[in-house]
Amino acid sequence: MVLKYITMSLVVVGLVLLLSSLRPVRKICQEKECTDLTWNFIFILLVLFIAGYIAQLTMLSRQAVPGIAEILVAMVFLGGSLFVLLITRSSLSSIEYIRRISALELHYAYHDHLTGLPNRNFLYEKIEGLIKDSSSAHFEFVVLMMDLNQFKEVNDSMGHQAGDRLIQHVATRIKKVLRVTDTFVRLGGDEFAVLLPGANDKTAEVVAQNIVRFMQDPFRIDRRQIPIGISIGLACYPEDGPSADMLIQHADVAMYMAKESGSGYAFYDASEDQYTTQRLSMLCNLRDAMDNRQITLHYQPIIDMQHKKVWGVEALARWQHPELGLVMPDEFIPLAVQSNLMRPLSQYILRTALQQMAEWQKEGLDLRMSVNLSIHDIQDALLPEKLRELIERYRINPARLMLEITENSVMTDSHGMRVVIEQLHEMGVSLAIDDFGTGYSSLAYLKQIPADEIKIDKSFVRDMSRDDNDAVIVRTTIDLAHNMGRRVIAEGVEAQDAYELLEILRCDLAQGYYICRPVSVAEFRRWLAHGPVTELLAARADSPA
C-alpha cells in the first residue's frame, strides 16, 4: 500500500510541475515578437501530457499494488515534468531579458546617456514628423541650436567629470525655461537643441532671450563658480528650410553667427551663410592640405635679452590655401579639433619643424625650436615614442627642442597626461608652460610639472607699460620663475617701452612684433642677415617689422 501512495505521489508531483509549465509557455505564445508556431505546438503537447498524467494517475488508483515498472514510469514522469518546467521558465526568462535589453537599446538609440534627454535621432524624427503633419495644413515651428561658450576650457582645466556635471546642470536649468510641449535634446558634447512646435519667430526670440538670461548666473562645480555663456541659432520652418537636415544646418550656421558677434542668439540669415560654406570647405580640405604640404610653418624669433642674440624660434602653422590665401591658425585649428585631426596636424608640425631644425644645423645655425602642443597631444600616450622616432631620424639634440603646453592643459588632473609629460622630460626635451597667468593654476602645479620655461601671456606683456597691474603681474611672475630656477619668456612684445621694461625686470627671453613678426624660412634668413640683434632692435625702435 505504501508503494502505491509513493507511486501516485510521484505522478501527482509531476502533474503539478507540468501544470506549472503551462503559464510560462502561454506567456511566450502571447508575446508580440513570438511568430514561431513551435511554442503553440509545445503548449498543445503539454496539455496532452497532462491528460496522460491524469490517465496514469487514474490507472494507479485502481491497482492494488503497483509493480516495479509502474514505479519507474512514475519516476520518469516526475523527472520529465521537472525538466519541462526548468526549460520553459528558463526560456521565458531569456525572452524577457532580451526584451528588456531591446527596450534599453531602443531608449538609448533615442536618448542621451549623460542627461537622459532625447538625442539627435529623436530630434530628426520629431522634425520630420512635424513637417509631414504640416503638409495638409499651415503649421510653423522653430529649431534652436545651442552651444556653450568656454566649455572646452572648463573641460580641459577641471577634467571631464566636472565637464559632465556642468552639462547636467545646464540641461536642468534650460528645462525650466521651456514648455511641456517643447522638445529639448542634447546633440553631443556641449551642443543642445530645442524644437518649438507651433512657435513663430517672435515666440522663439522670447525663448532664446530667456535661455540666455538664465545662463548668465554661474554654475557651482567642485566648489567653484563657473560662468558659462551660451550661443543660440534659430531657424524657422518653412522659411529657412523644407527638411530636418536643412533646418538643423541653418540653425547651426546662425549659432556660429551668434557666437562670433557675441549677441547670445541670432536668426538664420542666408546672406551671412558664406562664411559657413567656406568653413565646411576648409574642414573637408584640411587633411588634403597636410598631404599636399599646404600647411607651412612660419618662425618667430625668440631673443636672449641678456646676451642680445637669437636664442631660438617658435614654429607657427599657416595654411596657404589655394583659394583663400594665407589662413591663420585661429581659423583652422578649431576645425582640426572638431574633425579629430589635431593629433595628425601636430605630428605634421613637429615633423616639419624638426626637419627645418636639421637643415639649420647643417648650415651652422644652432637654434632652439619651440613647438606648441594641444591638450589632445598630451593625452596621446604614444606621443613620446613618436617624438623619439623623429628626433632619431633627424639627429636632433632633444635639449634644443622646446614643447609649449598651455597652462590650462597642465591643470587637467589626468594621470595619463602626467605620465606623458614625465616621459618627454626624461627624453631631455625642454618644456614650457604657455599662456601663463590666463588660467587658474596654483604654485602646486608649477612645482609638479617639470617645466624649464614659463611663458608670460601676451595679454599682460602688451599693456604692461601702460597698466600698472599688468606690470606687477609680469614682475611677480619673473621673480617667481627665477626663484624656482625657471627661465621666463615674454611673448607679445610689440613696443620699445615694453621691451625696455622687460630688460629692467631681468626677463630672460622675449618675442613679439617689436622684434620680428612670424616669417617664412626665406624671410628669417634675410632677417638674420641684417646684423646683430642690437642693430635690428635699433631699426625697430618705432614700428613693427
XYZ file of C-alpha atoms in Angstrom, residues 5-411:
407
model
C 0.928 6.000 -2.371
C 4.574 6.749 -3.256
C 3.950 5.985 -6.913
C 0.786 8.105 -7.020
C 2.587 10.930 -5.192
C 5.332 10.928 -7.835
C 2.738 11.180 -10.593
C 0.849 13.947 -8.734
C 4.059 15.989 -8.262
C 4.872 15.501 -11.933
C 1.359 16.625 -12.852
C 1.728 19.764 -10.713
C 5.054 20.549 -12.375
C 3.517 20.182 -15.818
C 0.603 22.423 -14.837
C 3.156 24.996 -13.614
C 4.834 24.825 -17.032
C 1.654 25.912 -18.790
C 1.865 29.510 -17.584
C 5.363 30.382 -18.927
C 4.600 28.627 -22.238
C 1.341 30.540 -22.534
C 3.144 33.866 -21.854
C 5.711 33.049 -24.519
C 2.927 32.303 -27.023
C 1.290 35.660 -26.212
C 4.475 37.678 -26.875
C 4.111 40.013 -29.850
C 7.573 39.073 -31.053
C 6.713 35.346 -30.972
C 5.732 34.452 -34.534
C 7.078 30.901 -34.383
C 4.315 28.239 -34.086
C 6.698 25.932 -32.209
C 5.689 27.245 -28.808
C 1.994 26.841 -29.640
C 2.743 23.239 -30.590
C 4.612 22.761 -27.290
C 1.604 24.153 -25.419
C -0.659 21.576 -27.062
C 1.825 18.800 -26.238
C 1.852 19.898 -22.598
C -1.935 19.658 -22.462
C -1.738 16.151 -23.923
C 0.971 15.189 -21.419
C -1.189 16.474 -18.575
C -4.067 14.328 -19.877
C -1.688 11.353 -19.971
C -0.566 12.024 -16.389
C -4.202 12.122 -15.255
C -4.891 8.826 -17.057
C -1.821 7.275 -15.411
C -2.972 8.518 -12.013
C -6.455 7.037 -12.567
C -4.956 3.699 -13.579
C -2.713 3.605 -10.487
C -5.665 4.341 -8.189
C -7.410 1.211 -9.447
C -4.422 -1.061 -8.953
C -3.955 -2.823 -5.656
C -0.182 -2.899 -5.619
C 1.875 -1.223 -8.383
C 4.804 -3.105 -9.795
C 8.412 -2.035 -10.227
C 7.636 -0.923 -13.804
C 4.893 1.450 -12.656
C 7.202 2.962 -10.015
C 9.971 3.517 -12.584
C 7.481 5.062 -15.042
C 6.254 7.424 -12.294
C 9.845 8.489 -11.548
C 10.498 9.095 -15.242
C 7.301 11.164 -15.445
C 8.458 13.240 -12.462
C 11.912 13.828 -13.976
C 10.397 14.766 -17.340
C 7.990 17.203 -15.716
C 10.820 18.849 -13.790
C 12.894 19.141 -16.975
C 9.973 20.696 -18.877
C 9.358 23.209 -16.076
C 13.023 24.247 -15.964
C 13.229 24.595 -19.753
C 10.028 26.649 -20.077
C 10.862 29.001 -17.200
C 14.418 29.446 -18.456
C 13.107 30.220 -21.953
C 10.645 32.770 -20.580
C 13.407 34.434 -18.503
C 15.672 34.630 -21.568
C 12.917 36.124 -23.723
C 12.047 38.715 -21.044
C 15.740 39.588 -20.628
C 16.152 40.038 -24.386
C 13.015 42.203 -24.423
C 14.404 44.400 -21.618
C 17.737 44.743 -23.403
C 15.956 45.630 -26.645
C 13.889 48.246 -24.819
C 17.067 49.740 -23.304
C 18.809 49.761 -26.673
C 15.798 51.463 -28.221
C 15.779 54.013 -25.396
C 19.496 54.763 -25.732
C 19.160 54.947 -29.503
C 16.941 57.988 -28.972
C 18.231 59.358 -25.653
C 21.457 60.760 -24.258
C 23.170 58.649 -21.596
C 24.505 61.560 -19.537
C 21.442 63.783 -19.245
C 18.593 61.415 -20.116
C 17.444 63.931 -22.749
C 16.373 62.859 -26.234
C 19.227 62.830 -28.752
C 19.861 63.802 -32.375
C 17.966 60.802 -33.807
C 14.889 61.733 -31.770
C 15.115 65.353 -32.956
C 15.333 64.379 -36.620
C 12.317 62.068 -36.393
C 10.346 64.691 -34.455
C 11.067 67.386 -37.044
C 10.251 65.093 -39.960
C 7.004 64.160 -38.209
C 6.050 67.816 -37.819
C 6.879 68.509 -41.464
C 4.739 65.553 -42.561
C 1.824 66.692 -40.373
C 2.098 70.244 -41.668
C 1.782 69.187 -45.309
C -2.025 69.228 -45.112
C -2.345 72.468 -43.121
C -0.300 75.586 -42.410
C 1.960 74.861 -39.478
C 5.137 76.520 -38.268
C 7.856 75.690 -35.788
C 11.350 76.854 -34.876
C 14.585 74.918 -34.296
C 17.112 76.300 -31.806
C 20.735 75.091 -31.880
C 22.731 75.917 -28.742
C 26.423 75.724 -27.942
C 28.102 76.548 -24.625
C 30.815 79.210 -24.552
C 34.153 78.399 -22.879
C 33.086 74.799 -22.186
C 36.297 73.404 -23.675
C 38.374 75.488 -21.282
C 36.384 74.170 -18.308
C 36.630 70.604 -19.572
C 40.368 70.882 -20.173
C 41.197 72.625 -16.919
C 38.860 70.858 -14.484
C 38.555 67.437 -16.106
C 35.837 65.532 -17.948
C 33.911 64.583 -14.810
C 33.467 68.232 -13.895
C 32.509 68.911 -17.516
C 29.872 66.174 -17.378
C 28.391 67.613 -14.176
C 28.283 71.042 -15.810
C 26.391 69.595 -18.786
C 23.846 68.037 -16.400
C 23.372 71.339 -14.549
C 22.937 73.205 -17.849
C 20.301 70.706 -19.016
C 18.385 71.072 -15.750
C 18.447 74.869 -15.933
C 17.341 75.146 -19.563
C 14.458 72.727 -18.956
C 12.919 75.246 -16.570
C 12.600 77.804 -19.374
C 10.762 75.530 -21.810
C 7.157 74.498 -22.223
C 5.952 70.925 -21.748
C 5.249 70.700 -25.480
C 8.800 71.744 -26.437
C 11.377 69.096 -27.317
C 14.755 69.602 -25.622
C 17.620 67.403 -26.827
C 21.338 67.014 -26.327
C 23.200 66.595 -29.596
C 26.543 65.693 -28.019
C 29.451 67.446 -26.357
C 28.287 70.890 -25.299
C 25.617 71.196 -28.002
C 21.882 71.210 -27.300
C 18.812 71.839 -29.426
C 15.201 72.824 -28.807
C 12.211 72.246 -31.065
C 9.375 74.745 -30.543
C 6.231 73.369 -32.236
C 3.643 75.962 -33.212
C 6.034 78.838 -32.493
C 6.792 81.803 -34.741
C 9.929 83.933 -34.782
C 8.673 86.273 -32.044
C 7.834 83.434 -29.655
C 11.171 81.769 -30.387
C 13.045 85.023 -29.754
C 11.466 85.318 -26.307
C 12.528 81.736 -25.515
C 16.089 82.423 -26.722
C 16.287 85.588 -24.626
C 15.104 83.702 -21.540
C 17.674 80.943 -22.044
C 20.498 83.465 -22.467
C 19.359 85.305 -19.336
C 19.061 82.117 -17.275
C 22.577 81.098 -18.311
C 24.123 84.319 -17.032
C 24.270 83.070 -13.438
C 27.442 80.995 -12.822
C 27.267 77.281 -12.079
C 28.776 75.839 -8.917
C 31.036 72.898 -9.796
C 33.511 71.399 -7.311
C 33.109 74.415 -5.007
C 33.952 76.796 -7.862
C 31.740 79.377 -9.503
C 31.910 78.662 -13.250
C 30.489 81.331 -15.594
C 29.273 79.738 -18.823
C 27.604 81.654 -21.618
C 25.570 80.208 -24.456
C 25.172 80.936 -28.172
C 21.841 80.138 -29.865
C 20.997 79.883 -33.546
C 17.362 79.882 -34.729
C 15.892 78.513 -37.950
C 12.164 78.823 -38.762
C 10.028 76.383 -40.724
C 9.223 76.689 -43.578
C 11.154 79.895 -44.360
C 14.638 78.534 -43.539
C 14.379 75.032 -44.944
C 11.988 72.279 -46.048
C 13.732 69.381 -44.269
C 15.185 68.443 -40.897
C 18.719 68.380 -42.327
C 18.494 71.870 -43.751
C 16.798 73.385 -40.704
C 19.397 71.965 -38.328
C 22.226 73.036 -40.633
C 20.876 76.581 -40.902
C 20.268 76.816 -37.153
C 23.883 75.714 -36.707
C 25.029 78.467 -39.064
C 23.032 81.020 -37.079
C 24.578 79.708 -33.863
C 28.087 80.415 -35.162
C 26.946 83.874 -36.182
C 25.731 84.466 -32.620
C 28.985 83.141 -31.196
C 31.100 85.409 -33.397
C 29.010 88.512 -32.738
C 28.621 87.807 -29.013
C 24.931 88.639 -29.288
C 23.769 85.494 -27.487
C 21.342 84.442 -30.212
C 20.792 85.009 -33.915
C 18.244 84.030 -36.582
C 19.456 82.353 -39.756
C 20.286 84.839 -42.486
C 21.048 83.337 -45.897
C 23.150 86.370 -46.844
C 25.546 85.605 -43.969
C 25.918 81.917 -44.818
C 29.021 82.300 -46.968
C 31.380 82.005 -44.010
C 29.937 78.644 -43.003
C 30.210 77.335 -46.569
C 33.828 78.409 -46.503
C 34.274 76.766 -43.111
C 32.817 73.490 -44.410
C 35.123 73.639 -47.421
C 38.127 74.158 -45.156
C 37.032 71.281 -42.946
C 36.893 68.934 -45.937
C 40.239 70.115 -47.328
C 42.290 70.144 -44.126
C 43.638 66.592 -44.396
C 44.474 67.103 -48.069
C 46.263 70.316 -47.090
C 48.673 68.318 -44.939
C 49.206 65.705 -47.654
C 49.873 68.431 -50.236
C 52.131 70.419 -47.857
C 49.854 73.456 -47.964
C 50.328 73.748 -44.190
C 53.575 75.657 -43.834
C 55.499 76.894 -40.828
C 56.439 80.482 -40.108
C 59.047 81.182 -37.490
C 59.063 83.962 -34.927
C 62.494 84.704 -33.429
C 62.992 84.485 -29.665
C 65.896 86.568 -28.429
C 68.121 86.279 -25.380
C 67.692 89.658 -23.683
C 70.878 89.455 -21.648
C 73.269 88.450 -24.418
C 71.379 90.207 -27.223
C 71.369 87.255 -29.585
C 68.838 84.999 -31.260
C 68.047 82.193 -28.801
C 65.625 80.259 -30.998
C 62.351 80.402 -32.890
C 58.738 79.425 -32.333
C 57.153 77.391 -35.127
C 53.706 78.728 -36.035
C 51.471 76.991 -38.574
C 49.945 78.759 -41.560
C 47.675 77.318 -44.256
C 48.474 78.502 -47.767
C 45.013 77.798 -49.175
C 44.827 77.744 -52.994
C 41.603 79.817 -52.993
C 41.511 81.668 -49.663
C 45.159 82.643 -49.494
C 47.023 82.607 -46.173
C 44.746 81.181 -43.461
C 45.744 81.826 -39.855
C 45.710 79.076 -37.187
C 42.823 80.702 -35.302
C 40.632 79.679 -38.243
C 41.793 76.123 -38.951
C 42.961 74.822 -35.551
C 39.349 74.649 -34.220
C 38.452 72.736 -37.383
C 41.261 70.278 -36.707
C 39.915 69.719 -33.186
C 36.360 69.338 -34.472
C 37.364 66.774 -37.129
C 39.745 64.776 -34.884
C 42.728 65.907 -36.954
C 44.541 67.690 -34.135
C 46.982 64.869 -33.457
C 47.860 64.300 -37.144
C 48.271 68.061 -37.565
C 50.575 68.281 -34.532
C 52.631 65.356 -35.848
C 52.908 67.138 -39.196
C 54.059 70.359 -37.495
C 56.585 68.519 -35.307
C 57.997 66.634 -38.285
C 58.276 69.802 -40.402
C 59.833 71.801 -37.544
C 62.455 69.147 -36.755
C 63.290 68.770 -40.443
C 63.893 72.516 -40.649
C 65.919 72.373 -37.461
C 68.158 69.702 -39.006
C 68.673 71.851 -42.122
C 69.675 74.832 -40.000
C 72.135 72.674 -38.074
C 73.832 71.728 -41.373
C 74.102 75.456 -42.149
C 75.710 76.112 -38.769
C 72.639 77.749 -37.181
C 72.332 76.315 -33.678
C 68.819 77.497 -32.810
C 66.282 76.132 -30.378
C 62.922 75.208 -31.831
C 59.712 75.866 -29.892
C 56.552 73.953 -30.886
C 53.075 74.240 -29.359
C 51.238 71.141 -28.133
C 47.494 70.943 -27.572
C 45.785 69.065 -24.758
C 44.861 66.404 -27.341
C 48.557 65.800 -27.997
C 49.429 65.433 -24.318
C 46.604 62.927 -23.937
C 48.279 60.761 -26.588
C 50.215 58.026 -24.759
C 52.183 57.346 -27.965
C 53.468 60.938 -28.269
C 56.853 60.310 -26.547
C 57.605 57.338 -28.805
C 56.559 59.230 -31.952
C 58.726 62.183 -30.946
C 61.680 59.905 -30.162
C 61.484 58.467 -33.678
C 61.522 61.973 -35.204
C 64.465 63.057 -33.051
C 66.450 59.986 -34.084
C 65.513 60.370 -37.762
C 66.686 63.992 -37.970
C 69.514 63.576 -35.403
C 68.301 66.438 -33.266
C 69.597 67.241 -29.790
C 66.375 66.912 -27.733
C 67.548 69.684 -25.390
C 67.288 72.125 -28.323
C 63.582 71.324 -28.750
C 61.058 73.116 -26.537
C 57.451 71.949 -26.329
C 54.936 74.541 -25.159
C 51.986 73.315 -23.085
C 49.217 75.717 -22.167
C 48.560 76.459 -18.521
C 45.028 75.043 -18.736
C 46.380 71.786 -20.158
C 48.824 71.495 -17.277
C 45.975 71.926 -14.806
